[in-house]
Amino acid sequence: MKSLFVFLLVLTTIDIFSQDVAILKYNGGGDWYANPTAIPNLIAFTNKNINTRITTTPESVAANSEDIYNYPIIFMTGHGNVFFSNQEANLLKQYLISGGFLHISDNYGLDKFIRRELKKVFPTLSFQEIPSNHPIYNQTFKFPNGIPKIHEHNKKQAQGFGLFYEGRLIVFYDYETDLSDGWEDQIIHNNPTEVREKALQMGSNIIEYAFTN
């Protein structure tokens, strides 16, 4: 019985010594693989600027895979539909309440689907807008006005939303800004250097926060 308990504990504990990140591969038809240069560029930026040691080529991890526990933070983006099975929703919940962290970047068109599916994961939790004095905006890089605006989309205000579990921020959702577009190679979206720098700095803060909280 003791050995079974140890085995289950290992399965439900994040590897706190890991400094790797992964991209979440989900079902539903949405393009989970969007922005292929974004995470590698963000990794290069954080390794250079905040002394992380993240593997330069990120892995993708399926929403139904227990490999998710190998990563302190997973990234998710896309333009369309998302679907979590009950098994995937439960696995994602256990990952997050065990110390994992999910960053979602609304790549325009994701919003209604991710809000619906996260209700499967946490039926009683709702997104809260994160105030500018929250630590995620005040890591190595400071954002006194909260999340920066990177892309126009519907010309709405950029917002950073979060899901909190027992007081801990477990999901960070950038909405109407599209940080991940700002992380891509500059030639893809032709972002001005200063805008792209802000996006990378904010992404760096997200990783730094996830690694230390």
Coordinates of N, CA and C in Angstrom, one line a residue:
M1 N 0.8 -1.2 0.0 CA 0.0 0.0 0.0 C 0.9 1.3 0.0
K2 N 2.0 1.2 0.8 CA 2.8 2.4 0.8 C 3.4 2.7 -0.5
S3 N 3.9 1.6 -1.3 CA 4.5 1.9 -2.6 C 3.4 2.4 -3.6
L4 N 2.2 2.0 -3.4 CA 1.1 2.6 -4.3 C 0.9 4.1 -4.0
F5 N 1.0 4.4 -2.7 CA 0.8 5.8 -2.3 C 1.9 6.7 -2.9
V6 N 3.2 6.2 -2.8 CA 4.3 6.9 -3.4 C 4.2 7.1 -4.9
F7 N 3.7 6.0 -5.6 CA 3.5 6.1 -7.0 C 2.5 7.1 -7.4
L8 N 1.4 7.2 -6.7 CA 0.3 8.1 -7.0 C 0.8 9.6 -6.7
L9 N 1.6 9.7 -5.6 CA 2.1 11.0 -5.3 C 3.0 11.5 -6.4
V10 N 3.9 10.7 -6.9 CA 4.8 11.1 -8.0 C 3.9 11.5 -9.2
L11 N 2.9 10.8 -9.5 CA 2.0 11.2 -10.7 C 1.3 12.5 -10.5
T12 N 1.1 13.0 -9.3 CA 0.4 14.2 -9.1 C 1.2 15.3 -8.5
T13 N 2.5 15.3 -8.7 CA 3.4 16.3 -8.2 C 4.2 16.9 -9.4
I14 N 4.3 18.2 -9.5 CA 5.0 18.8 -10.6 C 6.5 18.6 -10.3
D15 N 7.3 18.4 -11.3 CA 8.8 18.4 -11.1 C 9.3 19.8 -10.8
I16 N 9.5 20.1 -9.5 CA 9.9 21.4 -9.2 C 11.3 21.8 -9.6
F17 N 12.1 20.8 -10.0 CA 13.4 21.1 -10.5 C 13.5 21.3 -12.0
S18 N 12.4 21.1 -12.6 CA 12.4 21.2 -14.1 C 12.3 22.7 -14.5
Q19 N 13.1 23.0 -15.5 CA 13.0 24.4 -16.1 C 12.6 24.2 -17.6
D20 N 11.7 23.3 -17.9 CA 11.3 23.2 -19.3 C 9.8 23.6 -19.4
V21 N 9.4 24.0 -20.6 CA 8.1 24.4 -20.8 C 7.5 23.6 -22.0
A22 N 6.2 23.6 -22.2 CA 5.6 22.8 -23.2 C 4.4 23.5 -23.8
I23 N 4.0 23.1 -25.0 CA 2.9 23.7 -25.7 C 1.8 22.6 -25.6
L24 N 0.6 23.0 -25.2 CA -0.5 22.1 -25.0 C -1.2 21.8 -26.4
K25 N -1.3 20.5 -26.6 CA -1.9 20.0 -27.8 C -3.3 19.5 -27.4
Y26 N -4.3 20.2 -28.0 CA -5.7 19.9 -27.6 C -6.5 19.5 -28.8
N27 N -7.7 19.0 -28.5 CA -8.6 18.5 -29.6 C -9.7 19.6 -29.8
G28 N -10.5 19.4 -30.8 CA -11.6 20.3 -31.1 C -11.5 21.0 -32.5
G29 N -10.3 20.9 -33.1 CA -10.1 21.5 -34.4 C -9.4 22.8 -34.5
G30 N -9.2 23.4 -33.3 CA -8.4 24.6 -33.3 C -6.9 24.4 -33.5
D31 N -6.3 25.4 -34.0 CA -4.9 25.3 -34.4 C -3.9 25.5 -33.2
W32 N -3.8 24.5 -32.4 CA -3.0 24.5 -31.2 C -1.5 24.8 -31.5
Y33 N -1.2 24.6 -32.8 CA 0.2 24.7 -33.2 C 0.5 26.1 -33.8
A34 N -0.4 27.0 -33.6 CA -0.3 28.4 -34.2 C 1.0 29.0 -33.6
N35 N 1.5 30.0 -34.3 CA 2.7 30.8 -33.8 C 3.9 29.9 -33.5
P36 N 4.4 29.2 -34.4 CA 5.4 28.2 -34.1 C 6.8 28.8 -33.7
T37 N 7.0 30.1 -34.0 CA 8.3 30.7 -33.5 C 8.1 31.4 -32.2
A38 N 6.9 31.5 -31.7 CA 6.7 32.3 -30.5 C 7.4 31.7 -29.2
I39 N 7.1 30.5 -28.9 CA 7.7 29.9 -27.6 C 9.3 29.8 -27.8
P40 N 9.8 29.3 -28.9 CA 11.3 29.3 -29.0 C 11.9 30.7 -28.8
N41 N 11.3 31.7 -29.4 CA 11.8 33.1 -29.2 C 11.7 33.5 -27.7
L42 N 10.6 33.2 -27.1 CA 10.4 33.6 -25.7 C 11.4 32.8 -24.8
I43 N 11.7 31.6 -25.1 CA 12.7 30.8 -24.3 C 14.1 31.5 -24.5
A44 N 14.4 31.8 -25.7 CA 15.7 32.5 -26.0 C 15.8 33.8 -25.2
F45 N 14.7 34.5 -25.1 CA 14.7 35.8 -24.4 C 14.9 35.6 -22.9
T46 N 14.2 34.6 -22.3 CA 14.3 34.4 -20.9 C 15.6 33.8 -20.5
N47 N 16.1 32.9 -21.3 CA 17.5 32.3 -21.0 C 18.5 33.4 -21.0
K48 N 18.4 34.4 -21.9 CA 19.3 35.5 -21.9 C 19.2 36.5 -20.8
N49 N 17.9 36.8 -20.5 CA 17.6 38.0 -19.7 C 17.3 37.7 -18.2
I50 N 16.8 36.5 -17.9 CA 16.6 36.2 -16.5 C 17.3 34.9 -16.1
N51 N 18.2 34.4 -16.9 CA 19.1 33.3 -16.5 C 18.4 32.0 -16.3
T52 N 17.3 31.8 -17.1 CA 16.7 30.4 -17.0 C 17.5 29.5 -17.9
R53 N 17.2 28.2 -17.8 CA 18.0 27.2 -18.5 C 17.0 26.3 -19.2
I54 N 16.1 26.9 -19.9 CA 15.0 26.1 -20.6 C 15.5 25.5 -21.9
T55 N 15.2 24.3 -22.1 CA 15.5 23.7 -23.4 C 15.0 24.5 -24.5
T56 N 15.9 24.8 -25.5 CA 15.5 25.8 -26.5 C 14.4 25.4 -27.5
T57 N 14.2 24.1 -27.7 CA 13.2 23.6 -28.5 C 12.1 23.0 -27.7
P58 N 10.9 23.7 -27.5 CA 9.9 23.2 -26.6 C 9.2 22.0 -27.2
E59 N 8.8 21.1 -26.3 CA 8.0 19.9 -26.6 C 6.5 20.3 -26.7
S60 N 5.7 19.5 -27.4 CA 4.2 19.6 -27.3 C 3.8 18.5 -26.4
V61 N 2.7 18.7 -25.6 CA 2.2 17.7 -24.7 C 0.7 17.6 -24.9
A62 N 0.2 16.4 -25.1 CA -1.2 16.2 -25.3 C -2.0 16.5 -24.1
A63 N -3.2 17.0 -24.2 CA -4.0 17.3 -23.0 C -4.4 16.0 -22.2
N64 N -4.3 14.8 -22.8 CA -4.6 13.6 -22.1 C -3.4 12.8 -21.7
S65 N -2.2 13.5 -21.7 CA -1.0 12.8 -21.3 C -0.5 13.2 -19.9
E66 N -0.1 12.2 -19.2 CA 0.5 12.5 -17.8 C 1.9 13.1 -18.0
D67 N 2.4 13.2 -19.2 CA 3.7 13.9 -19.4 C 3.6 15.4 -19.0
I68 N 2.3 15.9 -18.9 CA 2.1 17.3 -18.5 C 2.8 17.6 -17.2
Y69 N 2.9 16.6 -16.3 CA 3.5 16.8 -15.0 C 5.0 17.1 -15.1
N70 N 5.6 16.9 -16.2 CA 7.0 17.2 -16.4 C 7.3 18.7 -16.6
Y71 N 6.3 19.5 -16.7 CA 6.5 20.9 -17.0 C 5.8 21.8 -16.0
P72 N 6.6 22.8 -15.4 CA 6.0 23.7 -14.5 C 5.0 24.7 -15.1
I73 N 5.2 24.9 -16.5 CA 4.3 25.8 -17.2 C 4.0 25.2 -18.6
I74 N 2.7 25.3 -19.0 CA 2.4 24.9 -20.3 C 1.7 26.1 -21.0
F75 N 1.9 26.2 -22.3 CA 1.4 27.4 -23.1 C 0.3 26.8 -24.0
M76 N -0.7 27.7 -24.3 CA -1.8 27.3 -25.1 C -2.2 28.5 -25.9
T77 N -2.4 28.3 -27.2 CA -3.0 29.4 -28.1 C -3.8 28.7 -29.2
G78 N -4.2 29.6 -30.1 CA -5.0 29.1 -31.3 C -6.1 30.1 -31.6
H79 N -6.8 29.8 -32.7 CA -7.8 30.7 -33.3 C -9.2 30.1 -33.2
G80 N -9.3 28.9 -32.9 CA -10.7 28.3 -33.0 C -11.1 27.4 -31.9
N81 N -11.8 26.3 -32.2 CA -12.4 25.5 -31.2 C -11.5 24.7 -30.3
V82 N -11.8 24.6 -29.1 CA -11.1 23.8 -28.1 C -12.1 22.8 -27.5
F83 N -11.6 21.5 -27.3 CA -12.5 20.5 -26.6 C -11.7 19.7 -25.7
F84 N -12.1 19.7 -24.4 CA -11.5 18.8 -23.4 C -12.5 17.7 -23.1
S85 N -12.0 16.5 -23.2 CA -12.8 15.4 -22.7 C -12.9 15.4 -21.2
N86 N -13.8 14.6 -20.6 CA -13.8 14.6 -19.1 C -12.5 14.2 -18.5
Q87 N -11.8 13.2 -19.2 CA -10.6 12.7 -18.7 C -9.5 13.8 -18.8
E88 N -9.5 14.5 -19.9 CA -8.5 15.6 -20.1 C -8.8 16.8 -19.1
A89 N -10.0 17.1 -18.9 CA -10.4 18.2 -17.9 C -9.9 17.8 -16.5
N90 N -10.1 16.5 -16.1 CA -9.7 16.1 -14.8 C -8.2 16.1 -14.7
L91 N -7.5 15.7 -15.7 CA -6.0 15.6 -15.7 C -5.5 17.1 -15.6
L92 N -6.1 18.0 -16.4 CA -5.6 19.4 -16.4 C -5.9 20.0 -15.0
K93 N -7.0 19.7 -14.4 CA -7.3 20.2 -13.0 C -6.3 19.7 -12.0
Q94 N -6.0 18.4 -12.1 CA -5.0 17.8 -11.1 C -3.6 18.4 -11.3
Y95 N -3.2 18.6 -12.6 CA -2.0 19.3 -12.9 C -1.9 20.7 -12.3
L96 N -3.0 21.5 -12.4 CA -3.0 22.8 -12.0 C -3.0 23.0 -10.5
I97 N -3.8 22.1 -9.8 CA -3.9 22.2 -8.4 C -2.7 21.6 -7.7
S98 N -1.9 20.9 -8.4 CA -0.7 20.2 -7.9 C 0.5 21.1 -8.1
G99 N 0.4 22.3 -8.6 CA 1.5 23.2 -8.8 C 1.8 23.7 -10.2
G100 N 1.1 23.1 -11.1 CA 1.3 23.5 -12.5 C 0.7 24.9 -12.9
F101 N 1.0 25.4 -14.0 CA 0.6 26.7 -14.5 C 0.3 26.7 -16.0
L102 N -0.8 27.3 -16.3 CA -1.2 27.4 -17.7 C -1.3 28.8 -18.2
H103 N -0.6 29.1 -19.3 CA -0.8 30.4 -19.9 C -1.5 30.2 -21.2
I104 N -2.6 31.0 -21.4 CA -3.4 31.0 -22.6 C -3.3 32.3 -23.3
S105 N -3.0 32.3 -24.6 CA -2.9 33.5 -25.4 C -4.0 33.5 -26.4
D106 N -4.9 34.4 -26.3 CA -6.1 34.5 -27.3 C -5.5 35.0 -28.6
N107 N -5.4 34.0 -29.5 CA -4.9 34.4 -30.8 C -6.0 34.8 -31.8
Y108 N -7.0 35.4 -31.2 CA -8.2 35.9 -31.9 C -9.1 34.7 -32.3
G109 N -10.3 34.6 -31.6 CA -11.2 33.6 -31.9 C -11.3 32.4 -30.9
L110 N -10.4 32.5 -30.0 CA -10.3 31.4 -29.0 C -11.2 31.6 -27.8
D111 N -11.6 32.8 -27.5 CA -12.2 33.2 -26.3 C -13.4 32.4 -25.9
K112 N -14.4 32.3 -26.7 CA -15.7 31.7 -26.3 C -15.5 30.2 -26.0
F113 N -14.5 29.6 -26.8 CA -14.2 28.2 -26.6 C -13.5 27.9 -25.3
I114 N -12.4 28.6 -25.0 CA -11.6 28.3 -23.9 C -12.4 28.6 -22.6
R115 N -13.2 29.7 -22.6 CA -14.1 29.9 -21.4 C -15.0 28.8 -21.2
R116 N -15.6 28.2 -22.2 CA -16.5 27.1 -22.1 C -15.8 25.9 -21.5
E117 N -14.6 25.6 -22.1 CA -13.9 24.3 -21.7 C -13.3 24.4 -20.3
L118 N -12.9 25.6 -19.9 CA -12.3 25.7 -18.6 C -13.4 25.5 -17.5
K119 N -14.6 25.7 -17.9 CA -15.7 25.4 -16.9 C -15.8 23.9 -16.7
K120 N -15.4 23.1 -17.6 CA -15.3 21.7 -17.4 C -14.2 21.4 -16.3
V121 N -13.1 22.1 -16.4 CA -12.0 21.9 -15.5 C -12.3 22.4 -14.1
F122 N -12.8 23.6 -14.0 CA -13.1 24.2 -12.7 C -14.5 24.9 -12.8
P123 N -15.5 24.0 -12.6 CA -16.9 24.5 -12.7 C -17.3 25.7 -11.8
T124 N -16.6 25.8 -10.7 CA -16.9 26.9 -9.7 C -16.0 28.1 -9.8
L125 N -15.0 28.0 -10.6 CA -14.1 29.2 -10.7 C -14.5 30.0 -12.0
S126 N -14.2 31.3 -11.9 CA -14.5 32.2 -13.0 C -13.2 33.1 -13.1
F127 N -13.0 33.6 -14.4 CA -11.9 34.5 -14.6 C -12.1 35.8 -13.8
Q128 N -11.0 36.2 -13.2 CA -10.9 37.5 -12.6 C -9.9 38.4 -13.3
E129 N -10.2 39.6 -13.5 CA -9.2 40.5 -14.1 C -8.1 40.7 -13.1
I130 N -6.8 40.6 -13.5 CA -5.7 40.7 -12.6 C -5.2 42.1 -12.5
P131 N -5.2 42.7 -11.2 CA -4.8 44.1 -11.1 C -3.3 44.3 -11.4
S132 N -3.0 45.5 -11.7 CA -1.6 45.8 -12.1 C -0.6 45.7 -11.0
N133 N -1.0 45.6 -9.8 CA -0.1 45.4 -8.7 C 0.2 44.0 -8.4
H134 N -0.4 43.1 -9.1 CA -0.2 41.6 -8.9 C 1.3 41.3 -9.3
P135 N 1.9 40.3 -8.6 CA 3.3 40.0 -8.8 C 3.6 39.6 -10.3
I136 N 2.7 39.1 -11.0 CA 3.0 38.7 -12.4 C 3.4 39.8 -13.2
Y137 N 2.9 41.0 -12.9 CA 3.3 42.2 -13.6 C 4.5 42.9 -13.0
N138 N 5.1 42.3 -11.9 CA 6.1 43.0 -11.2 C 7.2 42.0 -10.9
Q139 N 7.7 41.2 -11.9 CA 8.8 40.4 -11.8 C 10.1 41.1 -12.2
T140 N 11.0 40.5 -12.9 CA 12.1 41.3 -13.4 C 11.7 42.5 -14.2
F141 N 10.7 42.4 -15.0 CA 10.2 43.5 -15.8 C 8.9 44.0 -15.1
K142 N 8.8 45.4 -15.1 CA 7.7 46.0 -14.4 C 6.7 46.6 -15.4
F143 N 5.4 46.3 -15.2 CA 4.3 46.7 -16.0 C 3.3 47.4 -15.1
P144 N 3.6 48.7 -14.7 CA 2.7 49.4 -13.8 C 1.3 49.6 -14.2
N145 N 1.0 49.5 -15.5 CA -0.3 49.6 -16.1 C -0.9 48.3 -16.4
G146 N -0.3 47.2 -16.0 CA -0.9 45.9 -16.3 C -0.4 45.4 -17.7
I147 N -1.1 44.5 -18.3 CA -0.7 43.8 -19.5 C -0.6 44.8 -20.7
P148 N 0.5 44.7 -21.5 CA 0.6 45.6 -22.6 C -0.2 45.2 -23.8
K149 N -0.6 46.2 -24.6 CA -1.4 46.0 -25.8 C -0.4 45.7 -26.9
I150 N -0.5 44.5 -27.6 CA 0.4 44.1 -28.7 C -0.3 44.2 -30.0
H151 N -1.5 43.6 -30.2 CA -2.3 43.6 -31.4 C -3.6 44.2 -31.2
E152 N -4.2 44.8 -32.2 CA -5.4 45.5 -32.1 C -6.6 44.6 -31.9
H153 N -6.7 43.6 -32.8 CA -7.9 42.7 -32.8 C -9.2 43.5 -32.9
N154 N -10.0 43.5 -31.9 CA -11.3 44.2 -31.9 C -11.1 45.7 -31.4
K155 N -9.9 46.1 -31.2 CA -9.6 47.4 -30.7 C -10.2 47.6 -29.3
K156 N -10.3 46.5 -28.6 CA -10.7 46.6 -27.1 C -9.5 46.7 -26.3
Q157 N -9.7 47.1 -25.0 CA -8.6 47.2 -24.1 C -8.0 45.8 -23.8
A158 N -6.6 45.8 -23.8 CA -5.9 44.6 -23.4 C -6.2 44.2 -21.9
Q159 N -6.5 42.9 -21.7 CA -6.8 42.5 -20.3 C -6.1 41.2 -20.0
G160 N -5.6 41.1 -18.8 CA -5.1 39.9 -18.3 C -6.0 39.3 -17.2
F161 N -6.5 38.1 -17.5 CA -7.4 37.4 -16.6 C -6.8 36.2 -16.0
G162 N -7.3 35.8 -14.8 CA -6.7 34.7 -14.1 C -7.7 33.8 -13.5
L163 N -7.4 32.5 -13.3 CA -8.1 31.6 -12.4 C -7.3 31.4 -11.2
F164 N -7.9 31.6 -10.0 CA -7.2 31.4 -8.8 C -7.8 30.2 -8.0
Y165 N -6.9 29.4 -7.5 CA -7.3 28.2 -6.7 C -6.6 28.3 -5.3
E166 N -7.4 28.4 -4.3 CA -6.9 28.6 -2.9 C -5.9 29.7 -2.9
G167 N -6.2 30.8 -3.5 CA -5.4 32.0 -3.5 C -4.2 32.0 -4.5
R168 N -3.9 30.9 -5.1 CA -2.8 30.9 -6.1 C -3.3 31.1 -7.5
L169 N -2.6 31.9 -8.3 CA -2.9 32.1 -9.7 C -2.4 30.8 -10.4
I170 N -3.3 30.1 -11.1 CA -3.0 28.9 -11.8 C -3.2 29.0 -13.3
V171 N -4.0 29.9 -13.7 CA -4.2 30.1 -15.2 C -4.1 31.6 -15.4
F172 N -3.2 32.0 -16.4 CA -3.1 33.4 -16.9 C -3.6 33.5 -18.3
Y173 N -4.5 34.3 -18.6 CA -5.2 34.4 -19.9 C -5.0 35.8 -20.4
D174 N -4.2 36.0 -21.5 CA -4.1 37.3 -22.1 C -5.2 37.5 -23.2
Y175 N -5.9 38.5 -23.1 CA -7.1 38.7 -24.0 C -7.0 40.1 -24.6
E176 N -7.3 40.1 -25.9 CA -7.3 41.4 -26.7 C -5.9 42.0 -26.8
T177 N -4.9 41.2 -26.7 CA -3.5 41.7 -26.9 C -2.7 40.8 -27.7
D178 N -2.8 39.4 -27.5 CA -2.1 38.4 -28.2 C -0.6 38.5 -28.0
L179 N -0.2 38.2 -26.8 CA 1.2 38.2 -26.5 C 2.0 37.3 -27.4
S180 N 1.4 36.2 -27.7 CA 2.2 35.2 -28.5 C 2.5 35.6 -29.9
D181 N 1.7 36.5 -30.5 CA 2.0 37.1 -31.8 C 3.2 38.0 -31.6
G182 N 3.3 38.7 -30.5 CA 4.4 39.5 -30.2 C 5.7 38.8 -30.0
W183 N 5.6 37.5 -29.7 CA 6.9 36.7 -29.5 C 7.4 36.1 -30.8
E184 N 6.6 36.1 -31.8 CA 7.0 35.5 -33.0 C 8.1 36.3 -33.7
D185 N 8.8 35.7 -34.7 CA 9.8 36.4 -35.5 C 9.2 37.7 -36.0
Q186 N 10.0 38.7 -35.9 CA 9.6 40.1 -36.2 C 9.0 40.2 -37.6
I187 N 9.6 39.5 -38.5 CA 9.2 39.6 -39.9 C 7.7 39.1 -40.1
I188 N 7.2 38.2 -39.2 CA 5.9 37.6 -39.4 C 4.8 38.6 -39.3
H189 N 4.8 39.4 -38.2 CA 3.8 40.4 -38.0 C 4.2 41.8 -38.1
N190 N 5.5 42.0 -38.3 CA 6.1 43.3 -38.5 C 5.8 44.3 -37.3
N191 N 5.9 43.7 -36.1 CA 5.7 44.5 -34.9 C 6.9 45.4 -34.8
P192 N 6.7 46.7 -34.3 CA 7.8 47.5 -34.0 C 8.7 46.9 -32.9
T193 N 9.9 47.2 -32.9 CA 10.8 46.6 -31.9 C 10.4 46.8 -30.5
E194 N 9.9 48.0 -30.2 CA 9.6 48.3 -28.8 C 8.3 47.5 -28.4
V195 N 7.4 47.3 -29.3 CA 6.2 46.5 -29.0 C 6.6 45.0 -28.8
R196 N 7.4 44.5 -29.6 CA 7.8 43.1 -29.5 C 8.6 42.9 -28.2
E197 N 9.4 43.9 -27.8 CA 10.2 43.8 -26.6 C 9.2 43.8 -25.4
K198 N 8.2 44.6 -25.4 CA 7.2 44.5 -24.3 C 6.5 43.1 -24.2
A199 N 6.2 42.6 -25.4 CA 5.6 41.3 -25.4 C 6.5 40.2 -24.8
L200 N 7.8 40.2 -25.2 CA 8.7 39.3 -24.6 C 9.0 39.5 -23.2
Q201 N 9.0 40.7 -22.7 CA 9.2 41.0 -21.3 C 8.1 40.5 -20.5
M202 N 6.8 40.7 -21.0 CA 5.7 40.2 -20.3 C 5.7 38.7 -20.2
G203 N 6.0 38.1 -21.4 CA 6.1 36.6 -21.4 C 7.2 36.1 -20.4
S204 N 8.3 36.8 -20.3 CA 9.3 36.4 -19.4 C 8.8 36.5 -17.9
N205 N 8.0 37.5 -17.6 CA 7.4 37.6 -16.3 C 6.5 36.4 -16.0
I206 N 5.8 36.0 -17.0 CA 4.9 34.9 -16.8 C 5.7 33.6 -16.5
I207 N 6.7 33.4 -17.2 CA 7.6 32.2 -16.9 C 8.2 32.3 -15.5
E208 N 8.8 33.5 -15.2 CA 9.4 33.7 -13.9 C 8.4 33.5 -12.8
Y209 N 7.2 34.0 -13.0 CA 6.2 33.8 -11.9 C 5.8 32.3 -11.8
A210 N 5.7 31.6 -12.9 CA 5.3 30.2 -12.8 C 6.4 29.4 -12.2
F211 N 7.6 29.7 -12.4 CA 8.7 28.9 -11.9 C 8.9 29.1 -10.4
T212 N 8.4 30.2 -9.9 CA 8.7 30.6 -8.5 C 7.4 30.6 -7.6
N213 N 6.3 30.3 -8.1 CA 5.0 30.3 -7.3 C 4.3 29.0 -7.4

